[in-house]
Coordinates of C-alpha atoms and ligand atoms in Angstrom, one line a residue:
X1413 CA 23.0 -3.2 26.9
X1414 CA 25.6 -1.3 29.1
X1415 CA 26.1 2.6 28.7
X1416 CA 29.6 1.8 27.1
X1417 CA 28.4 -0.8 24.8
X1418 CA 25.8 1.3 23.1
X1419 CA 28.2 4.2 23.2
X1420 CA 30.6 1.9 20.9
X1421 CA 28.1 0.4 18.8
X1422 CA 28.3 1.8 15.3
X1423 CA 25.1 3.8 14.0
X1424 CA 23.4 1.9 11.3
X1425 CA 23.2 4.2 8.1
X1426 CA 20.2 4.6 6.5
X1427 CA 20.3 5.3 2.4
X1428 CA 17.2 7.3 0.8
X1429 CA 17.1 7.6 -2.9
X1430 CA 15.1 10.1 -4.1
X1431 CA 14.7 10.5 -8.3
X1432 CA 14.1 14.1 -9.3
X1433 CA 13.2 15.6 -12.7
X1434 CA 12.2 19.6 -12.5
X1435 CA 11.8 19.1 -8.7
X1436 CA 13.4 22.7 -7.6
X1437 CA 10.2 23.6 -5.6
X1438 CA 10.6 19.7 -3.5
X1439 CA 13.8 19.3 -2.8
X1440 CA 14.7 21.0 0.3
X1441 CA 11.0 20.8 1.4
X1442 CA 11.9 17.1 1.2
X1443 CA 15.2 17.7 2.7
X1444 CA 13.7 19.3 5.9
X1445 CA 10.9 17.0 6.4
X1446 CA 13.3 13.9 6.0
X1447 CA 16.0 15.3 8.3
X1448 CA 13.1 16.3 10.6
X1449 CA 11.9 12.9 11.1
X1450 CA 15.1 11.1 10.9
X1451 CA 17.7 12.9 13.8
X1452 CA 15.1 11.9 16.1
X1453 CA 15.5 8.0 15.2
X1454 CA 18.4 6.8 18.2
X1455 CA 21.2 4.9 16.5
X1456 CA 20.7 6.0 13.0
X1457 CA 22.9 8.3 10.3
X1458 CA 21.3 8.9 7.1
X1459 CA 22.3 10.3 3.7
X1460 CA 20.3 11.3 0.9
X1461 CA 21.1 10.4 -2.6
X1462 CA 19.0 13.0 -5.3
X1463 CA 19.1 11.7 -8.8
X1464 CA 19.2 14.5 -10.8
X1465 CA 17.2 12.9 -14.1
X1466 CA 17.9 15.6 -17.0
X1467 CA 16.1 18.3 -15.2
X1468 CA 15.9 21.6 -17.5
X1469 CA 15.4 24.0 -14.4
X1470 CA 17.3 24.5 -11.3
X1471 CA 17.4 21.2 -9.5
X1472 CA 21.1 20.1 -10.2
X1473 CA 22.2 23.5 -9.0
X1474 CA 20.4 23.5 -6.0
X1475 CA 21.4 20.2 -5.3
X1476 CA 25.2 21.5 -5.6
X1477 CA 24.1 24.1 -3.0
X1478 CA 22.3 21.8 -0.3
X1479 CA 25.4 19.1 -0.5
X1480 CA 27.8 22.3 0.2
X1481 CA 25.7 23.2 3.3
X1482 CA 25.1 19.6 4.6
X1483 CA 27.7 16.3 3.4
X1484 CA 24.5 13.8 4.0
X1485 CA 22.9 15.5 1.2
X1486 CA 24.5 13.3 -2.0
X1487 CA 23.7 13.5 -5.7
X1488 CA 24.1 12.0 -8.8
X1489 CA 23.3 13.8 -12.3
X1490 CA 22.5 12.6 -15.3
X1491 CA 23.3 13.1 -19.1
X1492 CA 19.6 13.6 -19.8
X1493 CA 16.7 12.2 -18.7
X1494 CA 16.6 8.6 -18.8
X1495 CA 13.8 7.7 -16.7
X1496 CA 13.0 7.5 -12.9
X1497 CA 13.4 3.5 -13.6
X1498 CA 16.8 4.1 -14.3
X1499 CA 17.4 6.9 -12.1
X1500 CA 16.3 5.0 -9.2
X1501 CA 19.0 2.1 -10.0
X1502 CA 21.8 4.9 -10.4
X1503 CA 20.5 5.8 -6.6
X1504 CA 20.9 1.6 -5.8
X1505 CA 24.0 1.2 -7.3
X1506 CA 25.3 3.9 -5.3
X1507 CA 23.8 3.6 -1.9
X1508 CA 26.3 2.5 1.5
X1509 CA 23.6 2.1 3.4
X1510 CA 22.7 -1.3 6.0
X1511 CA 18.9 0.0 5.0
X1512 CA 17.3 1.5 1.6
X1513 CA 14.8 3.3 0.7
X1514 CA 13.4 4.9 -2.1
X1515 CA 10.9 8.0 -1.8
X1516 CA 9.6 10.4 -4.3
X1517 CA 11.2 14.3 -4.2
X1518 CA 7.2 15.3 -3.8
X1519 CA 6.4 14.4 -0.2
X1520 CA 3.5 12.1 -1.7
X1521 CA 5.5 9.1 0.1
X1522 CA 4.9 10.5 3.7
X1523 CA 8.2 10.9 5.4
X1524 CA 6.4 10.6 8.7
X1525 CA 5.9 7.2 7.6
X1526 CA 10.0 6.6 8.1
X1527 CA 10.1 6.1 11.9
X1528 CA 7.6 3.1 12.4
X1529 CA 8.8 1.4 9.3
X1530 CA 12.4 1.7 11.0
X1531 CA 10.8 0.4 13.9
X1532 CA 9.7 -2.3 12.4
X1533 CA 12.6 -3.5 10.2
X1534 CA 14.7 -3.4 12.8
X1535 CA 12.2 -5.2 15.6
X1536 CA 10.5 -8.0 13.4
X1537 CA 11.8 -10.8 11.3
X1538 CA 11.5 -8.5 7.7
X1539 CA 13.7 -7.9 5.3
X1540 CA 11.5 -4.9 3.7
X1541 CA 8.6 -2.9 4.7
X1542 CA 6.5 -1.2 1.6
X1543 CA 3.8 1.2 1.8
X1544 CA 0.8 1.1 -0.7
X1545 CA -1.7 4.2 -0.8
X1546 CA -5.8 3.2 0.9
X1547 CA -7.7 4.5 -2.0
X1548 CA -6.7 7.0 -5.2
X1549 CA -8.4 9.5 -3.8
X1550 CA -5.7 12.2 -5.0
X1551 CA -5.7 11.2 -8.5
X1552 CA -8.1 12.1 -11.4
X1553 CA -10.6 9.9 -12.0
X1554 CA -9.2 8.6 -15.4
X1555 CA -6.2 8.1 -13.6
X1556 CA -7.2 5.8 -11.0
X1557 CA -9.4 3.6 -13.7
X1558 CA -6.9 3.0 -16.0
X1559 CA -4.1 2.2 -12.9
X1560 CA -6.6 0.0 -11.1
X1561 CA -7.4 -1.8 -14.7
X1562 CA -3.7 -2.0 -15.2
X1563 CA -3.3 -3.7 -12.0
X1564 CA -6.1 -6.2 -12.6
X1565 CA -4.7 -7.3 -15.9
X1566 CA -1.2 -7.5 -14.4
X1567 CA -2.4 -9.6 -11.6
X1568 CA -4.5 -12.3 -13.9
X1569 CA -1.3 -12.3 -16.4
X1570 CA 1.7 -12.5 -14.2
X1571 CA 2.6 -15.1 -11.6
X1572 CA 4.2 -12.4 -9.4
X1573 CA 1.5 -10.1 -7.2
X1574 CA 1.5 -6.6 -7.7
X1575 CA -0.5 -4.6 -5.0
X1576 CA -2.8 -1.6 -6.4
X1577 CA -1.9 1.2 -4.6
X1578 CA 1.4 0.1 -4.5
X1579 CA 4.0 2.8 -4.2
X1580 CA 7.9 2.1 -5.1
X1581 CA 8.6 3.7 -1.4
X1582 CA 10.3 0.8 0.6
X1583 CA 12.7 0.4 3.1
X1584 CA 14.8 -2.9 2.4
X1585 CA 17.8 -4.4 4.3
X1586 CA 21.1 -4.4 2.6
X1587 CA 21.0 -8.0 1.7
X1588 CA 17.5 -7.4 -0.4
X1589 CA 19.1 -4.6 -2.2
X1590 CA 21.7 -6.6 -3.7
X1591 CA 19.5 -9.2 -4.6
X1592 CA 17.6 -6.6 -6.5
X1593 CA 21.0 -5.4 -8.2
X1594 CA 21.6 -8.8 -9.5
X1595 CA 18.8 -8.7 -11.8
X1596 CA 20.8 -6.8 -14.6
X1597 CA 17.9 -6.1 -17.1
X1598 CA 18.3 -3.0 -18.5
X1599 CA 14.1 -2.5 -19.6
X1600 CA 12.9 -2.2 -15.6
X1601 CA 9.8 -2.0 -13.5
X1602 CA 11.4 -2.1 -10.1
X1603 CA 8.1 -2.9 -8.2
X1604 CA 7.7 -5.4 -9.8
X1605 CA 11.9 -6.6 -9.5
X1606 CA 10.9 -5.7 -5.5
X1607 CA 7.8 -8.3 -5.7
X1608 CA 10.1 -10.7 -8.0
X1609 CA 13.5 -11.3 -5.4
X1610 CA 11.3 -12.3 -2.5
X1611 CA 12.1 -12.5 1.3
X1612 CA 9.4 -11.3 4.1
X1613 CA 7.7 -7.8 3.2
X1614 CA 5.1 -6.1 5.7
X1615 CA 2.5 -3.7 3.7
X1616 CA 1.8 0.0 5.2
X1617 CA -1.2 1.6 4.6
X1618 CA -1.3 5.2 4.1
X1619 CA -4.1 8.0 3.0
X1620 CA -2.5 9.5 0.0
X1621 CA -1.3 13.0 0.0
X1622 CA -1.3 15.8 -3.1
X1623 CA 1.9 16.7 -4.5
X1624 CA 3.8 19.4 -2.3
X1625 CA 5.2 21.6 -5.2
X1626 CA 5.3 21.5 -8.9
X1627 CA 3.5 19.4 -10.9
X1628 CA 3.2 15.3 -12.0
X1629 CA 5.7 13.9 -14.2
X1630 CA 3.5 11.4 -15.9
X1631 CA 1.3 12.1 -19.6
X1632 CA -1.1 9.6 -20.4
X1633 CA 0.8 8.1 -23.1
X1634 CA 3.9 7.9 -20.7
X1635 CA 1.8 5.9 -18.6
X1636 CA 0.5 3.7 -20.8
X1637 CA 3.7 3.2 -22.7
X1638 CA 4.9 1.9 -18.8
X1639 CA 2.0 -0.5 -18.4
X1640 CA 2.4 -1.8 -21.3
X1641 CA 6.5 -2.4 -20.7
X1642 CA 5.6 -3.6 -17.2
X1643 CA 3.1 -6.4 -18.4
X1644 CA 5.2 -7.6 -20.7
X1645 CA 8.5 -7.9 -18.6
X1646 CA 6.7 -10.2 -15.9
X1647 CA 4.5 -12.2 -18.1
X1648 CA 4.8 -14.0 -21.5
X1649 CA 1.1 -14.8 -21.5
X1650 CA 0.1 -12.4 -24.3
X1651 CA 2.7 -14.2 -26.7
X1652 CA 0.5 -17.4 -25.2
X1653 CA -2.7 -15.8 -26.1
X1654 CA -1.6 -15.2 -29.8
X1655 CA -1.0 -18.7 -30.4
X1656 CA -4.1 -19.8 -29.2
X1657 CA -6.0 -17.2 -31.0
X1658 CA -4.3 -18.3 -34.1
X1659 CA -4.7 -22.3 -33.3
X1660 CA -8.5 -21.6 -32.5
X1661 CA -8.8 -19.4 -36.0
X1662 CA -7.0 -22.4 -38.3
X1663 CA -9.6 -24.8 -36.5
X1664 CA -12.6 -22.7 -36.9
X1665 CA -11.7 -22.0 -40.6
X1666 CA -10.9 -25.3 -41.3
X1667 CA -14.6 -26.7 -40.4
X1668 CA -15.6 -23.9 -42.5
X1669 CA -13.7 -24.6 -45.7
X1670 CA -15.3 -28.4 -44.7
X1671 CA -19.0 -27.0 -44.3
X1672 CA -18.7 -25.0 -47.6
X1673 CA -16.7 -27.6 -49.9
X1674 CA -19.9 -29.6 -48.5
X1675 CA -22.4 -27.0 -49.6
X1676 CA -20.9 -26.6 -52.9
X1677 CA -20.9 -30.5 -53.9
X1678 CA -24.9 -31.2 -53.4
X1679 CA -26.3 -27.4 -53.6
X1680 CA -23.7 -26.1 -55.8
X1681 CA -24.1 -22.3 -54.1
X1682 CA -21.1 -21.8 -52.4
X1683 CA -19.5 -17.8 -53.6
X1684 CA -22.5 -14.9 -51.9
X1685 CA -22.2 -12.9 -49.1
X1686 CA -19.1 -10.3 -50.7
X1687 CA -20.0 -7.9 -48.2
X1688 CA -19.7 -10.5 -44.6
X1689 CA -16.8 -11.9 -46.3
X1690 CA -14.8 -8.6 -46.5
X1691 CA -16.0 -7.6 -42.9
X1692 CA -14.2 -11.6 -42.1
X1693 CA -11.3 -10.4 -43.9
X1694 CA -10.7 -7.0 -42.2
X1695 CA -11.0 -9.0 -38.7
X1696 CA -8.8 -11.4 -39.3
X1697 CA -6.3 -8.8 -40.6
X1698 CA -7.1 -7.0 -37.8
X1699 CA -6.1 -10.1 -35.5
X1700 CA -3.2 -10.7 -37.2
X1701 CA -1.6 -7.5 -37.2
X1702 CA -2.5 -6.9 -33.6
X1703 CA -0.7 -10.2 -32.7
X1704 CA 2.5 -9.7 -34.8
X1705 CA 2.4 -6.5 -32.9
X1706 CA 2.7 -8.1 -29.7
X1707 CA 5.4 -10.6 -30.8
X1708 CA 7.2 -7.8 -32.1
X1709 CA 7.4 -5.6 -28.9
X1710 CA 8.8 -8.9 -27.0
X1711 CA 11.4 -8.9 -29.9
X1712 CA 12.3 -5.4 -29.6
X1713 CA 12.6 -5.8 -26.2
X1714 CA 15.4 -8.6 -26.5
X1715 CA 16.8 -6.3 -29.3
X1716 CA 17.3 -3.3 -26.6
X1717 CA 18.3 -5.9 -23.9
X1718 CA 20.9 -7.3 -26.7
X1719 CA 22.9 -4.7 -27.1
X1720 CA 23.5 -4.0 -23.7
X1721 CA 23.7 -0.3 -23.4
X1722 CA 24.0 1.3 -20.1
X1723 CA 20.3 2.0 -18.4
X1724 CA 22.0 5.5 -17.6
X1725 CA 24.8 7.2 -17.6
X1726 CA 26.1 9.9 -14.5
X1727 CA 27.4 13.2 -15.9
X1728 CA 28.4 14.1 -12.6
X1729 CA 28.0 13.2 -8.9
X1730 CA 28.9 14.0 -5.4
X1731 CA 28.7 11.0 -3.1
Ligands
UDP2608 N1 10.9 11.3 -12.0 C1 12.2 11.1 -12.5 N2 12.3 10.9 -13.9 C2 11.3 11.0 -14.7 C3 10.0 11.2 -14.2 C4 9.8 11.3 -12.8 O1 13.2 11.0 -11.7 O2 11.5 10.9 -15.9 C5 10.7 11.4 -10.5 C6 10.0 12.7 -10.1 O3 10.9 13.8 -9.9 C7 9.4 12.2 -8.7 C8 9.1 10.8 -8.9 O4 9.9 10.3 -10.1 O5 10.3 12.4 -7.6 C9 7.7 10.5 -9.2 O6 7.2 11.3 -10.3 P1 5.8 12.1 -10.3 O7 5.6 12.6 -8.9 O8 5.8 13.0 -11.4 O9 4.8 10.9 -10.6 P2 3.4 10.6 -9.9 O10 3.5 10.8 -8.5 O11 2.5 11.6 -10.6 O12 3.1 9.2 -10.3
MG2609 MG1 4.3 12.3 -7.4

């Protein structure tokens, strides 16, 4: 390419979207080691979009302060807290950029991670590049049982893969971002919506890293709560394993009610065992309930999709 050319070729712009609840101590650690990283990348302009997700300390006002001192730094508040799920499609929705990218305000998705997965977007026939953690080594050991369960069960339940380790850090080309955008479900696990639209992804592997500041945003219930929406969004197989629970009790009964009527006609002994027969009864109630449970959250999920409320709404932004 001559000097001139590459003199008059536009800089591609680069959009990172970083969701931040109570992240006062990150933010401009992340801003510096992001803006670090990316003005040495030739050909590239960047801009940072914080979601501000109904943080109750000083993020939103530091956020105010960093956009005064620098226009590529861009945020978006919300009413209140509705979520990093949602908070990250606010960012989406919002982003100009030819690439995306979405990276948590704690530096545990590596920044210095940014120039070789621009590299590679821009050299090799992808349209994302997604980096997934080597081991859990920075997590509690509860943690990193119940995620790596969570992604087992996923994985046998859902015909889309989900990685373990997987992080929602990814750089995407425009054209994969939009796809993403057309899914309009309001009840979202965005790694899995990543997994879901397609095209040509190349994994990075990185060691994983401690928070920088502050402290997780996850309680055990939370997460569970999030497994729990995240199977059932990519897989109807629970509601499949209810019937078949319930056709294989009717058949199983039925060949008892046959075996006893039996019993009763030549030995005439049928009514003893009270106590096994209670124990049968408290299972089977047991069963059923757990199963009308699992109907009903796939019910109250097309309830909440129903009525089509906003998955979050901006109190105030600066783009
Ligand atoms: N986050 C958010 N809204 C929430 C919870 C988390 O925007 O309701 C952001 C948080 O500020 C961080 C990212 O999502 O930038 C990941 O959260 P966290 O680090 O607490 O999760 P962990 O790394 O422990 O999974
Ligand atoms: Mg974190």
């Amino acid at each position: 390419m001559s000097e001139k050319t590459q003199l008059d070729s536009p800089k591609e712009l680069l959009s990172i979207v970083i969701p931040c609840k109570n992240e006062v101590e990150s933010v401009e650690l992340f801003y510096n080691a992001v803006s670090g990283v990316l003005s040495k990348i030739d050909g590239l302009d960047f801009e940072l979009i914080f979601v501000e997700d109904g943080s109750t300390d000083g993020t939103l006002a530091l956020l105010r302060a960093l956009h005064e001192r620098d226009s590529r730094i861009k945020y978006i508040s919300l009413s209140r807290n509705f979520g990093k799920e949602a908070a990250m499609l606010a960012g989406f929705e919002n982003a100009r950029g030819d690439y995306i990218c979405t990276m948590d305000a704690d530096l545990q998705d590596p920044p210095s991670l940014l120039p070789q997965m621009i590299e590679i977007i821009r050299r090799d026939n992808v349209d994302s590049v997604a980096a997934k953690k080597r081991s859990r080594s920075d997590e509690s050991a509860f943690r990193s049982f119940m995620a790596s369960s969570f992604y087992k069960l996923i994985n046998a339940l859902s015909s889309v893969k989900f990685r373990d380790g997987a992080r929602d850090f990814r750089l995407m080309k425009r054209r994969m971002l939009d796809e993403v955008l057309r899914l309009r479900e309001s009840n979202r696990f965005t790694k899995g919506l990543f997994e879901w639209v397609g095209f040509n992804t190349r994994w990075i592997e990185f060691d994983p890293v401690k928070r920088a500041a502050g402290t997780t945003k996850w309680s055990p219930a939370g997460l569970v709560k999030y497994s729990i929406e995240a199977i059932t969004s990519f897989s109807t197989f629970p509601l499949e394993v209810v019937s078949a629970i319930g056709l294989a009790m009717c058949a199983l009964s039925s060949l008892a009610i046959v075996f006893l009527s039996i019993r009763q006609l030549i030995f005439h002994n049928s009514a003893f065992g009270w106590t096994s027969m209670i124990c049968i009864i408290f299972f089977l109630s047991g069963v059923q309930l757990f199963c009308i449970g699992i109907l009903g959250h796939y019910l109250s999920k097309i309830y909440m999709e129903s009525k089509g409320r906003p998955p979050y709404i901006i109190a105030e932004k600066r783009l």
